[in-house]
Amino acid sequence: MRVVVVGASGNVGTAVLRRLAADTTVTSVVGVARRTPQARPPAPYDTATWVACDIGAPEAEEQVVTDLARAFAGADAVVHLAWAIQPSHDRARLRSTNVVGARRVVQGAVQAGVPHLVVASSVGAYSPSPDDTLRDESWPTDGVRSSSYSVDKAAVESLLDRTESHTPLRVARLRPALVFQHDAGREITRYFLGPFVPERLLDGRVPLLPWPRGLRLQAVQADDLADAFREAVVRQVRGAFNLAAPGVLRGPDVAALVARARLREVPVRAARTVLAAGWHARAVPVGPGWLDMGMAAPLLDTSRAERELAWRPRTTAAEALHQLVTGIAAGAGTASPPLRPRGR
């Protein structure tokens, strides 16, 4: 099989390249990224042929679609992973990459006659859930309105609905929980914690962990997620698949790793006020919409992935979190390879 991975140099993309490199079913991999690796990149980036393309480039619709169609030519499947989280204050730029970029990927795939598209969606695409009942893939994907990440994920879901209605393209959408791995430590720090949180502080040295009351999270380890992408590609499946490791993370689970079990639950409204103030002051890199989404997100029922993809995660949510925390403390990563400067 010939597989093209859009956004192949990021956290999930790195894990997907590792998985595809070990698969004899996949005979050719093309990596598409805004900036491509330098000559002779390390594994797993050396397993792909690289194409530079900024899918969110402004005022370049036809050229980007043409470039993507050229990169997709002859592919049995395209895996779309590219997504921007920063700069969080530039809403237009985020939407250009996340929503406009996704539309261009779809158009390029249709233009190139690709039969199968596998898209990284998210638990963040789902509408709020009022309780801890496990929700399957039929739960509405209208997003959380106060979260730009969620709004964009929901918009891409709508795009994929229209694509399936009007084109012969077979579409699979994978909806993972939070994605953790050791090698993403520095990347997660940059995207979510910012420069004012010392990385070594998370190595059990946080004096006390404030935790929004009622917040609970699911996670999946990146290599387990990559297994699901591999299965979706090779099996040529269509439809949506929830992906989460066993276990639900709550305040005591996180405090045990970063604060030696020292935990204080705080009202959600107070936590949101502090986060909003920090974001507006540009002291923290993400805004209160992320907390809103976390509080509203449903717990995922992964039965379909287990049944139709034979997906069995090897790492629990707590183990995946431990990997990430040790990666942050060690300053591990980034997951991306050394990249060529723009314009070269």
Coordinates of C-alpha atoms in Angstrom, one line a residue:
M1 CA 0.0 0.0 0.0
R2 CA 1.0 3.6 -0.7
V3 CA 0.0 5.8 2.3
V4 CA 0.3 9.6 2.5
V5 CA 0.4 11.2 6.0
V6 CA -0.5 14.9 6.3
G7 CA 1.0 16.3 9.4
A8 CA 3.5 13.5 9.7
S9 CA 6.1 15.4 11.8
G10 CA 4.0 16.0 14.9
N11 CA 3.2 14.1 18.1
V12 CA 0.7 11.6 16.6
G13 CA 2.4 11.7 13.1
T14 CA 5.7 10.5 14.6
A15 CA 3.9 7.5 16.2
V16 CA 2.0 6.8 13.0
L17 CA 5.3 6.8 11.0
R18 CA 6.8 4.4 13.5
R19 CA 3.9 2.0 13.1
L20 CA 3.8 2.2 9.3
A21 CA 7.5 1.7 9.1
A22 CA 7.2 -1.7 10.8
D23 CA 4.3 -2.8 8.6
T24 CA 5.1 -4.9 5.5
T25 CA 1.7 -4.2 4.1
V26 CA 2.7 -0.6 3.6
T27 CA 5.3 -0.3 0.8
S28 CA 5.5 3.4 0.5
V29 CA 5.0 6.4 2.8
V30 CA 4.8 10.1 1.9
G31 CA 5.0 12.6 4.7
V32 CA 3.4 16.0 4.1
A33 CA 4.3 18.9 6.5
R34 CA 4.5 22.7 6.5
R35 CA 8.3 22.3 7.0
T36 CA 10.0 19.1 6.0
P37 CA 12.9 17.3 7.8
Q38 CA 16.4 18.2 7.0
A39 CA 18.5 15.8 4.9
R40 CA 19.1 12.4 6.5
P41 CA 16.6 12.7 9.3
P42 CA 16.5 10.2 12.2
A43 CA 14.1 7.3 12.4
P44 CA 11.2 7.2 11.8
Y45 CA 11.3 10.2 9.6
D46 CA 13.8 8.6 7.3
T47 CA 11.2 6.0 6.2
A48 CA 9.1 8.6 4.4
T49 CA 9.5 10.7 1.2
W50 CA 8.7 14.3 2.3
V51 CA 6.6 17.0 0.6
A52 CA 6.5 20.5 1.9
C53 CA 3.0 22.1 1.9
D54 CA 1.3 24.6 4.2
I55 CA -2.3 23.4 4.0
G56 CA -3.5 26.6 5.7
A57 CA -1.6 29.1 3.6
P58 CA -3.8 32.2 3.1
E59 CA -5.0 33.1 -0.4
A60 CA -3.5 30.0 -2.0
E61 CA -6.5 27.7 -2.3
E62 CA -6.0 26.4 -5.9
Q63 CA -2.2 26.0 -5.5
V64 CA -2.5 24.1 -2.2
V65 CA -5.1 21.8 -3.5
T66 CA -3.0 21.2 -6.7
D67 CA 0.1 20.5 -4.6
L68 CA -1.8 18.1 -2.3
A69 CA -3.4 16.3 -5.3
R70 CA 0.1 15.8 -6.7
A71 CA 1.4 14.4 -3.4
F72 CA -1.6 12.1 -3.1
A73 CA -1.4 10.7 -6.6
G74 CA -1.4 6.9 -6.6
A75 CA -2.1 6.7 -2.8
D76 CA -4.3 3.9 -1.5
A77 CA -5.0 6.0 1.6
V78 CA -4.4 9.5 3.0
V79 CA -4.1 10.0 6.7
H80 CA -4.9 13.6 7.8
L81 CA -3.3 14.5 11.2
A82 CA -2.3 18.2 10.7
W83 CA -3.8 20.5 13.4
A84 CA -2.8 23.8 14.9
I85 CA -3.2 24.6 18.6
Q86 CA -1.0 27.7 18.7
P87 CA -1.1 30.7 18.4
S88 CA -4.2 30.4 20.5
H89 CA -4.9 34.2 20.3
D90 CA -5.0 34.2 16.5
R91 CA -8.4 32.6 15.8
A92 CA -8.2 33.2 12.0
R93 CA -4.9 31.5 11.7
L94 CA -6.1 28.5 13.6
R95 CA -9.2 28.1 11.5
S96 CA -7.2 28.5 8.3
T97 CA -5.1 25.5 9.2
N98 CA -7.7 23.4 11.0
V99 CA -10.8 23.9 8.9
V100 CA -9.7 25.4 5.6
G101 CA -6.7 23.1 5.6
A102 CA -8.9 20.0 6.1
R103 CA -11.2 21.1 3.3
R104 CA -8.1 21.4 1.0
V105 CA -7.0 17.9 2.0
V106 CA -10.4 16.5 1.1
Q107 CA -10.4 18.4 -2.2
G108 CA -6.9 17.2 -3.0
A109 CA -7.9 13.6 -2.2
V110 CA -11.0 13.7 -4.4
Q111 CA -9.0 15.4 -7.2
A112 CA -6.3 12.7 -7.0
G113 CA -8.9 9.9 -7.0
V114 CA -7.7 8.6 -3.6
P115 CA -10.2 5.9 -2.4
H116 CA -9.7 6.2 1.4
L117 CA -9.3 9.1 3.8
V118 CA -8.5 8.6 7.5
V119 CA -8.9 11.7 9.6
A120 CA -7.8 12.5 13.2
S121 CA -10.9 13.9 14.8
S122 CA -11.2 14.1 18.6
V123 CA -13.3 13.6 21.7
G124 CA -13.4 17.4 21.5
A125 CA -15.8 17.2 18.6
Y126 CA -18.6 15.8 20.8
S127 CA -21.4 17.8 22.3
P128 CA -21.5 18.1 26.1
S129 CA -22.4 15.1 28.1
P130 CA -24.3 15.6 31.3
D131 CA -22.9 12.6 33.2
D132 CA -20.3 9.9 33.2
T133 CA -22.3 7.5 30.9
L134 CA -20.0 6.0 28.2
R135 CA -21.0 7.5 24.9
D136 CA -20.6 5.7 21.6
E137 CA -20.0 7.2 18.1
S138 CA -23.6 8.2 17.7
W139 CA -23.3 11.0 20.3
P140 CA -23.8 14.4 18.5
T141 CA -20.7 16.1 17.2
D142 CA -21.7 19.7 17.6
G143 CA -18.8 20.6 19.9
V144 CA -18.5 22.9 22.8
R145 CA -19.2 26.5 21.7
S146 CA -16.8 28.3 24.0
S147 CA -13.8 26.2 22.8
S148 CA -12.3 27.1 19.5
Y149 CA -10.6 23.7 19.3
S150 CA -13.9 22.0 19.8
V151 CA -15.7 24.3 17.3
D152 CA -13.1 23.5 14.6
K153 CA -13.2 19.8 15.3
A154 CA -17.0 19.9 14.9
A155 CA -16.7 21.9 11.7
V156 CA -14.4 19.2 10.2
E157 CA -16.9 16.5 11.2
S158 CA -19.6 18.4 9.3
L159 CA -17.2 18.7 6.3
L160 CA -16.6 15.0 6.4
D161 CA -20.4 14.4 6.5
R162 CA -20.8 16.5 3.3
T163 CA -17.8 14.7 1.7
E164 CA -19.3 11.3 2.2
S165 CA -22.7 12.5 0.8
H166 CA -21.3 14.0 -2.4
T167 CA -18.2 12.1 -3.3
P168 CA -17.1 8.5 -3.6
L169 CA -14.3 9.0 -1.0
R170 CA -14.5 6.5 1.8
V171 CA -13.9 8.3 5.1
A172 CA -12.9 7.1 8.5
R173 CA -12.6 9.4 11.5
L174 CA -10.8 8.5 14.6
R175 CA -11.9 10.3 17.8
P176 CA -9.2 9.8 20.4
A177 CA -9.0 11.1 24.0
L178 CA -6.0 13.1 25.0
V179 CA -2.8 11.7 23.4
F180 CA 0.2 11.2 25.6
Q181 CA 3.7 9.9 25.0
H182 CA 7.1 10.5 26.7
D183 CA 8.7 12.0 23.6
A184 CA 6.0 14.7 23.4
G185 CA 7.1 16.2 26.8
R186 CA 8.5 19.4 25.4
E187 CA 5.8 19.8 22.8
I188 CA 3.0 19.5 25.4
T189 CA 4.9 22.0 27.6
R190 CA 5.0 24.5 24.8
Y191 CA 1.4 24.1 23.8
F192 CA -0.3 23.9 27.1
L193 CA 1.9 24.9 30.1
G194 CA 4.0 27.7 28.7
P195 CA 7.5 29.1 29.7
F196 CA 6.6 30.0 33.2
V197 CA 6.1 26.4 34.4
P198 CA 9.5 24.8 35.2
E199 CA 9.6 21.4 33.6
R200 CA 11.4 19.8 36.5
L201 CA 8.6 21.0 38.8
L202 CA 6.3 18.2 37.5
D203 CA 8.7 15.5 38.7
G204 CA 6.7 15.1 41.9
R205 CA 7.6 18.6 43.1
V206 CA 4.4 20.5 42.7
P207 CA 3.6 21.7 46.2
L208 CA -0.2 21.3 45.8
L209 CA -2.3 20.4 42.7
P210 CA -5.4 22.6 42.3
W211 CA -8.0 20.5 40.4
P212 CA -11.3 21.8 39.0
R213 CA -14.0 19.9 40.9
G214 CA -15.6 17.2 38.7
L215 CA -13.0 17.2 36.0
R216 CA -12.2 13.7 34.6
L217 CA -10.2 12.8 31.6
Q218 CA -9.4 9.9 29.3
A219 CA -6.2 9.4 27.5
V220 CA -4.5 7.2 25.0
Q221 CA -0.8 6.5 24.4
A222 CA 0.4 7.6 21.0
D223 CA 1.7 4.2 19.9
D224 CA -1.6 2.6 20.8
L225 CA -3.4 5.3 18.8
A226 CA -1.0 4.7 15.9
D227 CA -2.1 1.0 15.9
A228 CA -5.6 2.2 15.4
F229 CA -4.6 4.4 12.4
R230 CA -2.8 1.4 10.9
E231 CA -5.8 -0.8 11.3
A232 CA -8.1 1.8 9.8
V233 CA -5.8 2.2 6.8
V234 CA -5.2 -1.5 6.1
R235 CA -8.8 -2.5 6.7
Q236 CA -10.1 0.4 4.6
V237 CA -12.8 1.0 7.1
R238 CA -15.3 3.9 7.1
G239 CA -17.1 5.7 9.9
A240 CA -16.2 6.9 13.3
F241 CA -14.2 5.2 16.0
N242 CA -13.7 6.3 19.7
L243 CA -10.2 5.6 21.1
A244 CA -9.3 5.7 24.8
A245 CA -7.1 3.6 27.0
P246 CA -8.6 1.8 30.0
G247 CA -9.1 4.0 33.0
V248 CA -10.4 7.4 33.8
L249 CA -8.1 10.1 35.2
R250 CA -9.3 12.2 38.1
G251 CA -7.7 14.6 40.4
P252 CA -6.1 12.1 42.8
D253 CA -4.6 10.2 39.8
V254 CA -2.8 13.3 38.5
A255 CA -1.8 14.5 42.0
A256 CA -0.2 11.2 42.7
L257 CA 2.2 11.7 39.8
V258 CA 3.0 15.4 40.1
A259 CA 2.3 16.5 43.7
R260 CA 2.9 13.4 45.8
A261 CA -0.9 13.1 46.2
R262 CA -1.3 16.6 47.5
L263 CA -4.6 17.8 46.0
R264 CA -7.1 20.6 46.5
E265 CA -10.3 20.6 44.5
V266 CA -11.4 24.1 43.4
P267 CA -14.7 25.4 42.0
V268 CA -14.8 25.2 38.2
R269 CA -15.8 28.9 38.0
A270 CA -12.8 30.0 40.0
A271 CA -10.4 27.8 38.0
R272 CA -11.9 29.2 34.8
T273 CA -11.5 32.8 36.0
V274 CA -7.8 32.3 36.8
L275 CA -7.2 30.5 33.5
A276 CA -8.9 33.2 31.5
A277 CA -6.9 35.9 33.3
G278 CA -3.6 34.1 32.6
W279 CA -4.5 33.5 29.0
H280 CA -5.5 37.2 28.3
A281 CA -2.2 38.2 30.0
R282 CA -0.4 35.8 27.7
A283 CA 1.1 34.0 30.8
V284 CA -0.5 30.7 29.8
P285 CA -0.7 29.4 26.3
V286 CA -4.3 28.1 26.3
G287 CA -7.6 29.7 27.2
P288 CA -10.6 28.8 29.3
G289 CA -12.3 27.0 26.4
W290 CA -10.0 24.1 27.0
L291 CA -11.4 23.8 30.6
D292 CA -14.9 24.1 29.3
M293 CA -14.3 21.3 26.8
G294 CA -12.7 19.1 29.4
M295 CA -15.6 19.5 31.8
A296 CA -18.2 18.8 29.0
A297 CA -16.5 16.0 27.1
P298 CA -18.2 12.6 27.2
L299 CA -16.5 9.5 28.4
L300 CA -15.8 7.4 25.3
D301 CA -17.2 3.9 24.7
T302 CA -14.5 2.2 22.6
S303 CA -16.4 -1.0 21.8
R304 CA -16.5 -0.3 18.0
A305 CA -12.8 0.1 17.7
E306 CA -12.2 -3.1 19.7
R307 CA -14.7 -5.0 17.6
E308 CA -14.0 -3.7 14.1
L309 CA -10.3 -2.7 14.3
A310 CA -9.4 -5.5 16.8
W311 CA -7.9 -2.6 18.8
R312 CA -6.4 -3.5 22.2
P313 CA -4.4 -0.7 23.8
R314 CA -1.4 -1.9 25.7
T315 CA -1.1 1.1 27.9
T316 CA -3.6 2.4 30.5
A317 CA -4.5 6.0 30.8
A318 CA -2.5 6.3 34.1
E319 CA 0.5 4.7 32.5
A320 CA 0.2 7.1 29.5
L321 CA 0.0 10.0 31.8
H322 CA 3.1 8.8 33.7
Q323 CA 5.0 8.6 30.4
L324 CA 4.0 12.2 29.6
V325 CA 4.9 13.5 33.0
T326 CA 8.3 11.9 33.0
G327 CA 8.8 13.3 29.5
I328 CA 7.9 16.8 30.5
A329 CA 10.2 16.6 33.6
A330 CA 13.1 15.3 31.4
G331 CA 12.4 17.9 28.6
A332 CA 11.9 15.1 26.2
G333 CA 11.3 15.8 22.5
T334 CA 10.1 17.5 20.7
A335 CA 8.5 14.7 18.7
S336 CA 9.2 16.6 15.5
P337 CA 12.4 15.9 13.5
P338 CA 14.9 18.7 12.8
L339 CA 13.1 20.8 10.2
R340 CA 14.3 22.9 7.3
P341 CA 14.0 26.6 7.8
R342 CA 11.1 28.1 5.8
G343 CA 11.9 29.1 2.3
R344 CA 14.6 26.4 1.8

